[in-house]
CSV table of C-alpha atoms in Angstrom, one decimal:
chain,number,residue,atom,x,y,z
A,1,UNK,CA,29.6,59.6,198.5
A,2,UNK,CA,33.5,60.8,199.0
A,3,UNK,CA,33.6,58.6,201.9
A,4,UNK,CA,32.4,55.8,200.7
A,5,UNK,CA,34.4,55.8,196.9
A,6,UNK,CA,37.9,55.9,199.7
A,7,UNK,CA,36.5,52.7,201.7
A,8,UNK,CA,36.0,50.8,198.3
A,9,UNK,CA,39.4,52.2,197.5
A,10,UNK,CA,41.1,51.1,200.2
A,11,UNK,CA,39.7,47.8,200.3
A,12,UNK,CA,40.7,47.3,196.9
A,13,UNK,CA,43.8,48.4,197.8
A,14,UNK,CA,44.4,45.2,201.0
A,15,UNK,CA,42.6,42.8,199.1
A,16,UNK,CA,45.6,43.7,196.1
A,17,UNK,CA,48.1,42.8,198.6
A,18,UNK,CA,46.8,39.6,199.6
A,19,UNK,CA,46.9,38.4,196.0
A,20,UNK,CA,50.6,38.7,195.5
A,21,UNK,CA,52.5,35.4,196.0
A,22,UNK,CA,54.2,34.4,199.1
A,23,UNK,CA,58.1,33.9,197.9
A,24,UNK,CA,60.8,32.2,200.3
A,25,UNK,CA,64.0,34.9,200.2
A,26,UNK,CA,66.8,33.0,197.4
A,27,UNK,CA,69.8,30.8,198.9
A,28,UNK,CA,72.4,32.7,198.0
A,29,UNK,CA,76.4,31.4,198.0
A,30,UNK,CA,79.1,32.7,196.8
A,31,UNK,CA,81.1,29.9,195.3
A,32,UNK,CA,84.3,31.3,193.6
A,33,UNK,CA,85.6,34.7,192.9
A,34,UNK,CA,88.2,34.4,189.4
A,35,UNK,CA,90.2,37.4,188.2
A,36,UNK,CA,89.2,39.6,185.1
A,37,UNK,CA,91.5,42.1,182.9
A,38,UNK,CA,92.1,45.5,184.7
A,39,UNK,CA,92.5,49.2,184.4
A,40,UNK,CA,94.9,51.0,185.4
A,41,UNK,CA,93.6,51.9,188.9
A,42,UNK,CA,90.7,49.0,189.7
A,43,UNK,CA,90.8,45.3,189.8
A,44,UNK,CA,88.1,43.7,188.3
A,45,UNK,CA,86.6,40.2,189.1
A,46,UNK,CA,83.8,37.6,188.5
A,47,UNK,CA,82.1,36.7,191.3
A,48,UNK,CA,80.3,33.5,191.1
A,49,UNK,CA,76.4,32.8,192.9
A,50,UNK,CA,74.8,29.8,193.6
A,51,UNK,CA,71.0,30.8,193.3
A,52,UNK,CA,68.7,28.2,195.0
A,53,UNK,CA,65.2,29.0,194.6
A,54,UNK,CA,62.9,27.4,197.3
A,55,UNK,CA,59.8,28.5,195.5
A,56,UNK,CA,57.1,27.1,194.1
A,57,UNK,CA,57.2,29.3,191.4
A,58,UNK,CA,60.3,29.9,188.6
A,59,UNK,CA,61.9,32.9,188.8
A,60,UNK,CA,62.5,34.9,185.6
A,61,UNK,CA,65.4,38.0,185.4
A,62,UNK,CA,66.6,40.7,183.4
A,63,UNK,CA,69.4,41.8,185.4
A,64,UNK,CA,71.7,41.5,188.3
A,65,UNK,CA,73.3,44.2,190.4
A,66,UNK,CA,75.9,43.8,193.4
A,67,UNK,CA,77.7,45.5,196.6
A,68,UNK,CA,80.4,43.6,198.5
A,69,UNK,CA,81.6,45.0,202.2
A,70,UNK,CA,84.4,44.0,203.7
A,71,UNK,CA,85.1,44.6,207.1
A,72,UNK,CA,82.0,46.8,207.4
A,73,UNK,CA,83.5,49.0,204.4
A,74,UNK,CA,82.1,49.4,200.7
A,75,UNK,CA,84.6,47.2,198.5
A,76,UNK,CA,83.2,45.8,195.6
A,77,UNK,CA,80.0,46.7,192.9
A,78,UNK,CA,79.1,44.9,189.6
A,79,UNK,CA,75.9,45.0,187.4
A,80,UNK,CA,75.3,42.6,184.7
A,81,UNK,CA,72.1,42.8,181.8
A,82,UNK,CA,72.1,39.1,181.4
A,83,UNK,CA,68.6,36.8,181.7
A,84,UNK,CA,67.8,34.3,182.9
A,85,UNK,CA,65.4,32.0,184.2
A,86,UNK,CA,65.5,29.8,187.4
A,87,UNK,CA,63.4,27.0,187.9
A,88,UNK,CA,60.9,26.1,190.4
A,89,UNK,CA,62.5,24.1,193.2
A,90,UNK,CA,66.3,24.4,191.1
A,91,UNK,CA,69.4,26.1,191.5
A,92,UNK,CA,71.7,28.2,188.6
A,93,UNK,CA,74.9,29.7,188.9
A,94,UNK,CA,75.4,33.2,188.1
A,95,UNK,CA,78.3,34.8,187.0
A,96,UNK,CA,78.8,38.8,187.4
A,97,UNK,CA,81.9,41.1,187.0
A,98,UNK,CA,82.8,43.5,189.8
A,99,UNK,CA,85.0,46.2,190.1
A,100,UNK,CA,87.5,47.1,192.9
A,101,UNK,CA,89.1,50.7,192.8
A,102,UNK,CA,92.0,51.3,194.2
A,103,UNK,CA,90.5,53.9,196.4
A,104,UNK,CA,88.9,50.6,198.1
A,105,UNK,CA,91.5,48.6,198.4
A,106,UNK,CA,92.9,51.6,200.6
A,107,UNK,CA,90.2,52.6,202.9
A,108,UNK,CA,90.3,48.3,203.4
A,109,UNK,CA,93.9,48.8,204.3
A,110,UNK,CA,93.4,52.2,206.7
A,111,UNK,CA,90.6,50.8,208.6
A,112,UNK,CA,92.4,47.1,209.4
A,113,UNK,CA,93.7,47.7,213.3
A,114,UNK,CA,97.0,46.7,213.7
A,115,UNK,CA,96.7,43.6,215.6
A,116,UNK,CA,94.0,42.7,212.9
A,117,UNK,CA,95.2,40.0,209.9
A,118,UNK,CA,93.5,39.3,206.5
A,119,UNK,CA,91.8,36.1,208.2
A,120,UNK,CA,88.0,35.5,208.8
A,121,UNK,CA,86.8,39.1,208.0
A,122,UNK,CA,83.5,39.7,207.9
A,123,UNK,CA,81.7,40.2,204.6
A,124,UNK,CA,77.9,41.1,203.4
A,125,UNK,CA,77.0,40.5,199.9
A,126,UNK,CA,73.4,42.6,198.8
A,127,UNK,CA,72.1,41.8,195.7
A,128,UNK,CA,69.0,42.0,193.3
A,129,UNK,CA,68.0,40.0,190.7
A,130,UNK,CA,65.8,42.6,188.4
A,131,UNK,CA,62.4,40.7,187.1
A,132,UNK,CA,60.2,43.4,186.6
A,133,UNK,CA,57.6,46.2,188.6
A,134,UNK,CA,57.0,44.0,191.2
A,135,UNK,CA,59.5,40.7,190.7
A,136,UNK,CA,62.5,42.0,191.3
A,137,UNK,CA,64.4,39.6,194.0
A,138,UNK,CA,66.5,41.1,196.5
A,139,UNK,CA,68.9,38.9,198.3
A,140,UNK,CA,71.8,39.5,201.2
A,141,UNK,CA,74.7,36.8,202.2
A,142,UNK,CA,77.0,37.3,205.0
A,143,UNK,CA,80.0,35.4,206.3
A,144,UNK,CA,84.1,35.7,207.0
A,145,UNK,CA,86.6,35.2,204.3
A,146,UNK,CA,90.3,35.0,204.2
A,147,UNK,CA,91.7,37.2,201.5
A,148,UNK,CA,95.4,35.9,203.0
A,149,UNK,CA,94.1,32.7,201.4
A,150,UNK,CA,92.0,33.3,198.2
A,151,UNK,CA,91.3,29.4,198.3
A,152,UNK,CA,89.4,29.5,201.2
A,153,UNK,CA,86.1,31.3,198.9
């Protein structure tokens, strides 16, 4: 009887998983970077997303978390509580504050070589867009910027 109540359980269990929607990852850009009031010891900036959502199916949020390397070293991190709602087969722009501590801005500075410049360096961009138990959208953009030449974001 034991054996067969764990067969029905586990069958219940893949046929669960086959239920839940197959979602495309987001398109995530980011399309401008604007300077907010400081501390004493931290810069703080709004970072600005383009999220596409390739999906069938709108995507609903209740938060927004994020972690900027640079260089292959922690730089940035931001949270935001705002909502939002993104359509099926649409795109929004997101805007969320992030914090840069001086303590950053140095370990940037000791790990640059010295043949290295402040062009094209590397940069990932991890994310999540908080919808819930199971909805919750993690994301991850990479690319090179030029922080000699804050136009070039």
């Amino acid at each position: 009887m034991r054996r067969f109540f764990v067969l029905i359980l586990v069958c219940l269990s893949l046929s669960a998983c086959a239920l839940w929607p197959n979602r495309d990852p987001l398109a995530i850009n980011v399309v401008g970077i604007e300077p907010l009031p400081s501390q004493e010891l931290e810069m703080r900036f709004a970072v600005k997303l383009r999220l596409q959502n390739p999906n069938e199916t709108a995507i609903d949020y209740n938060g927004v978390a994020l972690d900027l390397e640079v260089n292959g070293r922690p730089l940035a991190s931001g949270v935001s509580d705002q909502r939002g709602h993104i359509g099926r087969y649409s795109e929004d722009i997101l805007v969320i504050p992030v914090s840069v501590s001086a303590f950053s801005v140095l370990r940037q500075t000791l790990g640059l070589s010295q043949t290295q410049t402040l062009d094209n360096l590397p940069y990932v961009l991890r994310g999540k867009l908080a919808g819930g138990l199971f909805g919750t959208q993690r994301f991850i953009d990479r690319g090179r910027i030029s922080l000699s030449n804050p136009d070039a974001w």
